[in-house]
Protein backbone atom coordinates (compact mmCIF):
# COMPACT_ATOMS: atom_id res chain seq x y z
CA MET A 1 -143.00 -4.34 23.77
CA ASP A 2 -144.94 -3.76 27.63
CA LEU A 3 -146.59 -7.30 29.07
CA SER A 4 -146.99 -5.86 31.84
CA ASN A 5 -151.03 -4.83 31.35
CA GLN A 6 -152.16 -8.26 32.34
CA PRO A 7 -155.02 -7.49 34.84
CA GLN A 8 -155.13 -8.93 37.49
CA LYS A 9 -157.32 -11.62 38.93
CA ASP A 10 -159.55 -11.27 41.80
CA ALA A 11 -160.91 -14.70 43.63
CA THR A 12 -164.24 -14.18 41.25
CA GLU A 13 -162.05 -14.66 38.18
CA SER A 14 -159.78 -17.07 39.96
CA MET A 15 -162.55 -19.43 40.67
CA SER A 16 -163.56 -18.68 36.88
CA GLU A 17 -160.43 -19.93 35.96
CA LEU A 18 -160.40 -23.33 38.03
CA SER A 19 -163.51 -23.64 36.31
CA VAL A 20 -162.66 -23.06 31.89
CA SER A 21 -159.09 -24.99 32.71
CA SER A 22 -161.33 -27.93 33.62
CA GLY A 23 -162.94 -28.46 30.36
CA LYS A 24 -165.00 -25.46 29.17
CA LYS A 25 -163.04 -24.68 26.31
CA GLU A 26 -165.48 -22.65 24.58
CA VAL A 27 -165.43 -19.84 27.77
CA ARG A 28 -161.69 -20.82 27.85
CA GLN A 29 -161.33 -19.05 24.62
CA GLN A 30 -163.38 -16.41 25.21
CA MET A 31 -162.32 -15.18 28.46
CA LEU A 32 -159.17 -15.22 26.12
CA LEU A 33 -160.61 -12.99 23.45
CA GLN A 34 -161.20 -10.45 25.49
CA TRP A 35 -157.77 -10.30 27.47
CA ILE A 36 -156.12 -10.45 23.58
CA GLU A 37 -158.85 -7.80 23.16
CA ASN A 38 -157.87 -5.79 26.23
CA SER A 39 -153.62 -5.69 26.17
CA HIS A 40 -153.51 -6.49 22.10
CA TYR A 41 -150.68 -8.87 22.28
CA VAL A 42 -150.23 -11.85 25.03
CA SER A 43 -147.44 -14.60 25.43
CA LEU A 44 -148.20 -18.33 25.37
CA GLU A 45 -146.92 -18.61 28.59
CA GLU A 46 -149.31 -15.86 30.05
CA ILE A 47 -152.35 -18.04 28.43
CA ALA A 48 -150.48 -21.33 29.71
CA GLU A 49 -150.08 -19.82 33.53
CA ARG A 50 -153.70 -17.54 33.74
CA PHE A 51 -155.84 -21.08 32.58
CA ARG A 52 -153.28 -23.31 34.29
CA VAL A 53 -152.82 -25.56 31.60
CA THR A 54 -149.98 -26.83 28.99
CA THR A 55 -148.71 -24.58 26.08
CA GLN A 56 -150.32 -27.77 24.14
CA THR A 57 -153.70 -27.12 25.37
CA ALA A 58 -153.19 -22.64 24.44
CA ARG A 59 -151.48 -23.28 21.41
CA ARG A 60 -154.43 -25.25 20.12
CA ASP A 61 -156.92 -22.49 21.69
CA ILE A 62 -154.57 -20.23 19.42
CA ALA A 63 -154.76 -21.89 16.00
CA ASP A 64 -158.84 -22.10 16.77
CA LEU A 65 -159.19 -18.69 17.50
CA GLU A 66 -156.97 -18.45 14.41
CA HIS A 67 -159.04 -20.41 12.05
CA GLN A 68 -161.94 -18.43 12.77
CA GLY A 69 -160.42 -15.39 12.01
CA LYS A 70 -160.73 -13.51 15.02
CA VAL A 71 -156.55 -13.18 16.63
CA ARG A 72 -153.22 -13.44 14.79
CA ARG A 73 -150.56 -16.27 16.25
CA LEU A 74 -147.25 -14.55 16.25
CA HIS A 75 -144.04 -15.92 17.33
CA GLY A 76 -144.66 -17.32 20.63
CA GLY A 77 -147.88 -15.61 21.40
CA VAL A 78 -151.03 -14.09 20.17
CA SER A 79 -152.35 -10.84 18.96
CA GLN A 80 -155.34 -9.03 18.72
CA LEU A 81 -156.58 -8.97 14.63
CA ALA A 82 -157.44 -6.28 13.04
CA PRO A 83 -160.38 -7.82 10.63
CA LEU A 84 -160.83 -6.47 7.13
CA ASP A 85 -163.74 -4.16 6.78
CA PRO A 86 -166.44 -5.85 5.42
CA LEU A 87 -167.32 -2.63 2.97
CA THR A 88 -163.28 -2.76 2.06
CA TYR A 89 -163.63 -5.81 1.41
CA ARG A 90 -166.60 -5.68 -1.35
CA GLN A 91 -164.75 -2.32 -2.55
CA ARG A 92 -162.04 -4.39 -3.52
CA ARG A 93 -163.94 -6.83 -4.90
CA HIS A 94 -164.91 -3.85 -6.85
CA ASP A 95 -161.70 -2.20 -7.11
CA GLN A 96 -159.70 -2.58 -10.99
CA MET A 97 -162.68 -4.86 -11.80
CA ASP A 98 -162.06 -4.78 -15.35
CA GLU A 99 -158.49 -5.74 -15.20
CA LYS A 100 -158.25 -8.62 -12.81
CA ALA A 101 -161.70 -9.70 -15.49
CA ARG A 102 -158.62 -9.62 -18.68
CA ILE A 103 -155.87 -10.65 -16.11
CA ALA A 104 -158.31 -14.44 -15.79
CA GLU A 105 -158.50 -14.51 -18.80
CA ALA A 106 -155.00 -14.04 -19.48
CA VAL A 107 -154.61 -16.93 -17.03
CA VAL A 108 -157.42 -19.15 -18.24
CA ALA A 109 -155.58 -18.95 -22.20
CA LEU A 110 -152.68 -21.30 -19.64
CA ILE A 111 -154.72 -23.69 -18.47
CA PRO A 112 -155.82 -26.91 -21.35
CA ASP A 113 -158.55 -28.82 -20.72
CA ASN A 114 -158.13 -31.37 -18.41
CA ALA A 115 -155.44 -29.91 -16.44
CA SER A 116 -155.18 -30.11 -12.01
CA ILE A 117 -155.01 -27.00 -10.53
CA PHE A 118 -154.77 -25.21 -7.16
CA LEU A 119 -156.60 -22.38 -6.64
CA ASP A 120 -155.74 -19.59 -4.16
CA THR A 121 -158.37 -17.12 -2.49
CA GLY A 122 -159.02 -13.61 -2.69
CA THR A 123 -160.82 -11.08 -5.88
CA THR A 124 -158.24 -11.92 -8.20
CA CYS A 125 -159.32 -15.73 -8.26
CA GLU A 126 -162.78 -15.15 -7.66
CA ALA A 127 -162.22 -13.86 -11.32
CA ILE A 128 -159.99 -16.24 -12.56
CA ALA A 129 -163.12 -19.41 -10.98
CA ASN A 130 -165.32 -17.44 -13.49
CA ALA A 131 -163.16 -17.73 -16.25
CA LEU A 132 -162.02 -21.48 -15.47
CA VAL A 133 -165.51 -22.68 -16.03
CA SER A 134 -165.20 -22.23 -20.49
CA ARG A 135 -162.00 -25.18 -19.72
CA GLU A 136 -163.59 -29.04 -20.03
CA HIS A 137 -162.62 -31.99 -17.33
CA LEU A 138 -160.64 -29.63 -14.72
CA HIS A 139 -159.25 -31.18 -11.58
CA VAL A 140 -159.50 -27.82 -8.65
CA VAL A 141 -158.52 -28.03 -5.13
CA THR A 142 -159.17 -24.60 -3.57
CA TYR A 143 -159.68 -23.19 0.14
CA SER A 144 -162.03 -20.18 -1.73
CA LEU A 145 -165.89 -21.26 -0.13
CA ARG A 146 -166.20 -18.31 -3.16
CA SER A 147 -164.30 -19.77 -6.07
CA ALA A 148 -165.92 -23.51 -5.18
CA ALA A 149 -169.19 -22.27 -5.45
CA ILE A 150 -168.50 -20.79 -8.92
CA ILE A 151 -166.45 -23.77 -9.97
CA SER A 152 -168.80 -26.40 -8.87
CA GLU A 153 -171.91 -25.56 -11.17
CA LYS A 154 -169.19 -27.06 -13.99
CA THR A 155 -170.42 -31.14 -13.81
CA ASP A 156 -166.87 -32.52 -15.46
CA PHE A 157 -164.68 -30.29 -13.16
CA THR A 158 -163.19 -32.66 -9.88
CA LEU A 159 -163.79 -29.88 -6.92
CA ALA A 160 -161.82 -30.79 -3.50
CA VAL A 161 -161.82 -28.67 -0.97
CA PRO A 162 -160.86 -28.53 2.72
CA GLY A 163 -162.88 -28.41 5.96
CA GLY A 164 -162.83 -26.02 8.92
CA PHE A 165 -163.66 -22.88 9.47
CA VAL A 166 -165.13 -20.16 6.71
CA ARG A 167 -164.02 -16.90 7.22
CA PRO A 168 -167.38 -14.93 6.58
CA ILE A 169 -165.94 -11.56 5.21
CA ASP A 170 -164.28 -13.60 1.95
CA GLY A 171 -165.20 -16.92 2.67
CA GLY A 172 -161.93 -18.13 3.10
CA MET A 173 -161.95 -22.34 4.44
CA PHE A 174 -159.16 -23.04 6.65
CA GLN A 175 -158.27 -25.43 9.61
CA GLU A 176 -155.42 -26.58 11.28
CA ASP A 177 -154.15 -29.66 8.84
CA THR A 178 -155.30 -27.32 5.58
CA PRO A 179 -151.40 -27.15 4.68
CA GLU A 180 -151.87 -30.90 4.73
CA PHE A 181 -155.07 -31.36 3.08
CA ILE A 182 -152.76 -29.96 -0.45
CA ARG A 183 -150.01 -31.95 0.55
CA ARG A 184 -151.51 -34.78 -0.74
CA PHE A 185 -152.42 -33.64 -4.72
CA LYS A 186 -150.15 -32.89 -7.10
CA PHE A 187 -151.05 -29.34 -9.46
CA ASP A 188 -150.38 -28.76 -12.94
CA TYR A 189 -150.74 -25.41 -12.03
CA ALA A 190 -150.69 -23.54 -8.15
CA ILE A 191 -152.56 -20.30 -9.40
CA ILE A 192 -151.97 -17.71 -6.95
CA SER A 193 -152.62 -14.22 -5.71
CA VAL A 194 -150.67 -12.26 -2.96
CA SER A 195 -151.21 -8.62 -0.74
CA GLY A 196 -147.78 -7.03 -2.37
CA VAL A 197 -144.62 -7.76 -4.36
CA ASP A 198 -142.05 -5.27 -3.14
CA ILE A 199 -139.02 -4.08 -4.74
CA ASP A 200 -136.65 -7.21 -3.63
CA GLY A 201 -138.94 -9.35 -5.62
CA ASP A 202 -140.67 -10.83 -2.41
CA LEU A 203 -143.62 -12.21 -2.47
CA CYS A 204 -146.18 -10.98 0.48
CA ASP A 205 -149.09 -11.73 2.62
CA ASP A 206 -151.40 -10.79 5.18
CA ASP A 207 -152.14 -13.35 7.03
CA HIS A 208 -149.83 -16.46 8.15
CA THR A 209 -152.02 -18.78 7.87
CA GLU A 210 -152.69 -18.30 3.98
CA VAL A 211 -149.59 -18.52 3.75
CA ALA A 212 -148.81 -21.55 4.89
CA VAL A 213 -151.80 -23.47 2.64
CA VAL A 214 -150.03 -21.08 -0.75
CA SER A 215 -146.77 -22.42 0.22
CA ALA A 216 -147.55 -25.72 0.67
CA ALA A 217 -149.93 -25.57 -3.12
CA LEU A 218 -146.27 -24.32 -4.64
CA ARG A 219 -144.58 -27.02 -3.01
CA GLN A 220 -146.71 -29.45 -4.97
CA ALA A 221 -146.80 -27.69 -8.55
CA ALA A 222 -145.04 -28.18 -11.94
CA HIS A 223 -146.18 -24.55 -13.03
CA LYS A 224 -146.71 -21.99 -10.43
CA LEU A 225 -148.93 -18.62 -11.67
CA LEU A 226 -149.01 -14.72 -9.70
CA ALA A 227 -151.82 -12.99 -10.93
CA VAL A 228 -151.80 -9.74 -9.66
CA ASP A 229 -152.61 -6.41 -10.99
CA SER A 230 -150.31 -3.63 -11.04
CA SER A 231 -151.35 -2.80 -7.68
CA LYS A 232 -149.62 -4.58 -5.65
CA PHE A 233 -146.52 -4.00 -7.35
CA GLY A 234 -143.56 -2.57 -4.83
CA LYS A 235 -146.37 -2.88 -2.39
CA ARG A 236 -145.47 -5.00 1.16
CA ALA A 237 -147.37 -6.85 3.53
CA MET A 238 -146.53 -8.57 6.62
CA VAL A 239 -145.56 -11.44 5.94
CA LYS A 240 -143.36 -13.46 3.44
CA LEU A 241 -144.77 -16.05 0.68
CA GLY A 242 -141.39 -16.45 -0.64
CA SER A 243 -139.92 -14.82 -3.53
CA VAL A 244 -140.65 -14.25 -7.76
CA HIS A 245 -137.72 -17.44 -8.17
CA ASP A 246 -140.47 -19.78 -6.72
CA ILE A 247 -143.09 -19.09 -9.81
CA THR A 248 -143.07 -20.24 -13.50
CA ALA A 249 -144.39 -16.92 -14.77
CA VAL A 250 -146.45 -12.85 -13.48
CA ILE A 251 -150.15 -12.15 -15.06
CA THR A 252 -150.31 -8.70 -14.89
CA ASN A 253 -152.36 -5.66 -16.76
CA GLU A 254 -149.47 -3.34 -16.68
CA LEU A 255 -145.62 -3.89 -16.03
CA PRO A 256 -143.98 -3.89 -13.11
CA THR A 257 -141.60 -1.19 -11.89
CA PRO A 258 -137.80 -1.26 -13.60
CA VAL A 259 -136.47 -2.82 -10.68
CA LEU A 260 -139.03 -5.21 -10.48
CA SER A 261 -138.75 -6.33 -14.13
CA ASP A 262 -135.21 -6.20 -13.85
CA ILE A 263 -135.37 -8.93 -11.21
CA LEU A 264 -137.96 -11.32 -13.63
CA HIS A 265 -135.70 -10.53 -16.43
CA ALA A 266 -132.56 -12.01 -14.39
CA ALA A 267 -134.42 -15.39 -13.72
CA ASN A 268 -136.14 -15.58 -16.55
CA ILE A 269 -139.45 -15.20 -15.68
CA PRO A 270 -141.98 -13.91 -18.10
CA VAL A 271 -144.57 -11.55 -17.49
CA ILE A 272 -147.64 -12.29 -19.71
CA LEU A 273 -149.61 -8.62 -19.96
CA ALA A 274 -153.31 -9.02 -19.81
CA ASN A 275 -155.20 -7.20 -23.23
CA MET A 276 -156.98 -4.33 -21.80
CA ASP A 277 -157.76 -3.15 -25.17
CA THR A 278 -161.55 -5.03 -26.17
C-alpha cells in the first residue's frame, strides 16, 4: 500500500499542528479524520510524527474516532470507514423479516425464565429482543440501544448496558472498555449473530470492535447460541470472530450448505430450524 501521499505541510499547517498537540484534542482528531479521508490509510507512526504526540496519544485518538463509528482501526494504523448507508440498514431490517421473527421465537423457546443473557446487536437480535419479553425475570446485558429500549419495557427484567458512544445507524454502544464491562458478568446464554459463516465454519463480522465485545461474551457464557438467517451461510466478512466450534447451537430458517452441515455434524453442534409454516 502506497503511503507516500501524505500531504506536504506548509508553515500555517505546522503552526496548526503545534496548537493541536498542546491539548486541543477535538481539533486534532478532526484534522486526523480529514487526513484519513484523503489518504485512506495512515500509520500510527505517521500520526504521532505529524501531530507531535506520543504513540499512546495517537492510539487514543484512533480509538475515540473508531468508537464514534468514523474510522476502522487496523494493525499499525487506521483506515477510512465506508459507512453503512442508512437506506441499506433500513432494508436489512425488512429483509427476511418473517424469517428473523421465526428464528427469534425458536431462540426464545430455549431460554427459561430467570436466565442471565448476553444479547448481541443487529436486526436479528432486535427481533429476539421483541420475543424475549414473553419470558419472566430475565437478566439481560446488551450493547444494542435498540434492543435495550425494547427490553426496558419489562419491569421484572434486570438490564445492564455499557456507556460510551452510540452508533446512530444501528444503535450499537461502544467505548474502549466495553469488552471489560462484559467480562464482569456470567451468562447462562450468549445470543449472537454474525455477518457471515464461511464454508470453513469461521464466524465472521465486519467490525472488529463488535468482535471484541462478542468474543468476551462467549467466554463468559455456559451456552452460546448463534442466530442467523440462511443468507449468512457461505458468506465471508473481514474480521474473524471465531469458529462454529465455539458455539452450542445454530438457530436458523434453512439448513446450511452440505459442507458446513458436515462441519457442524462432526462437531456435534445441533442446527435448530425455525418453524416457517405458521
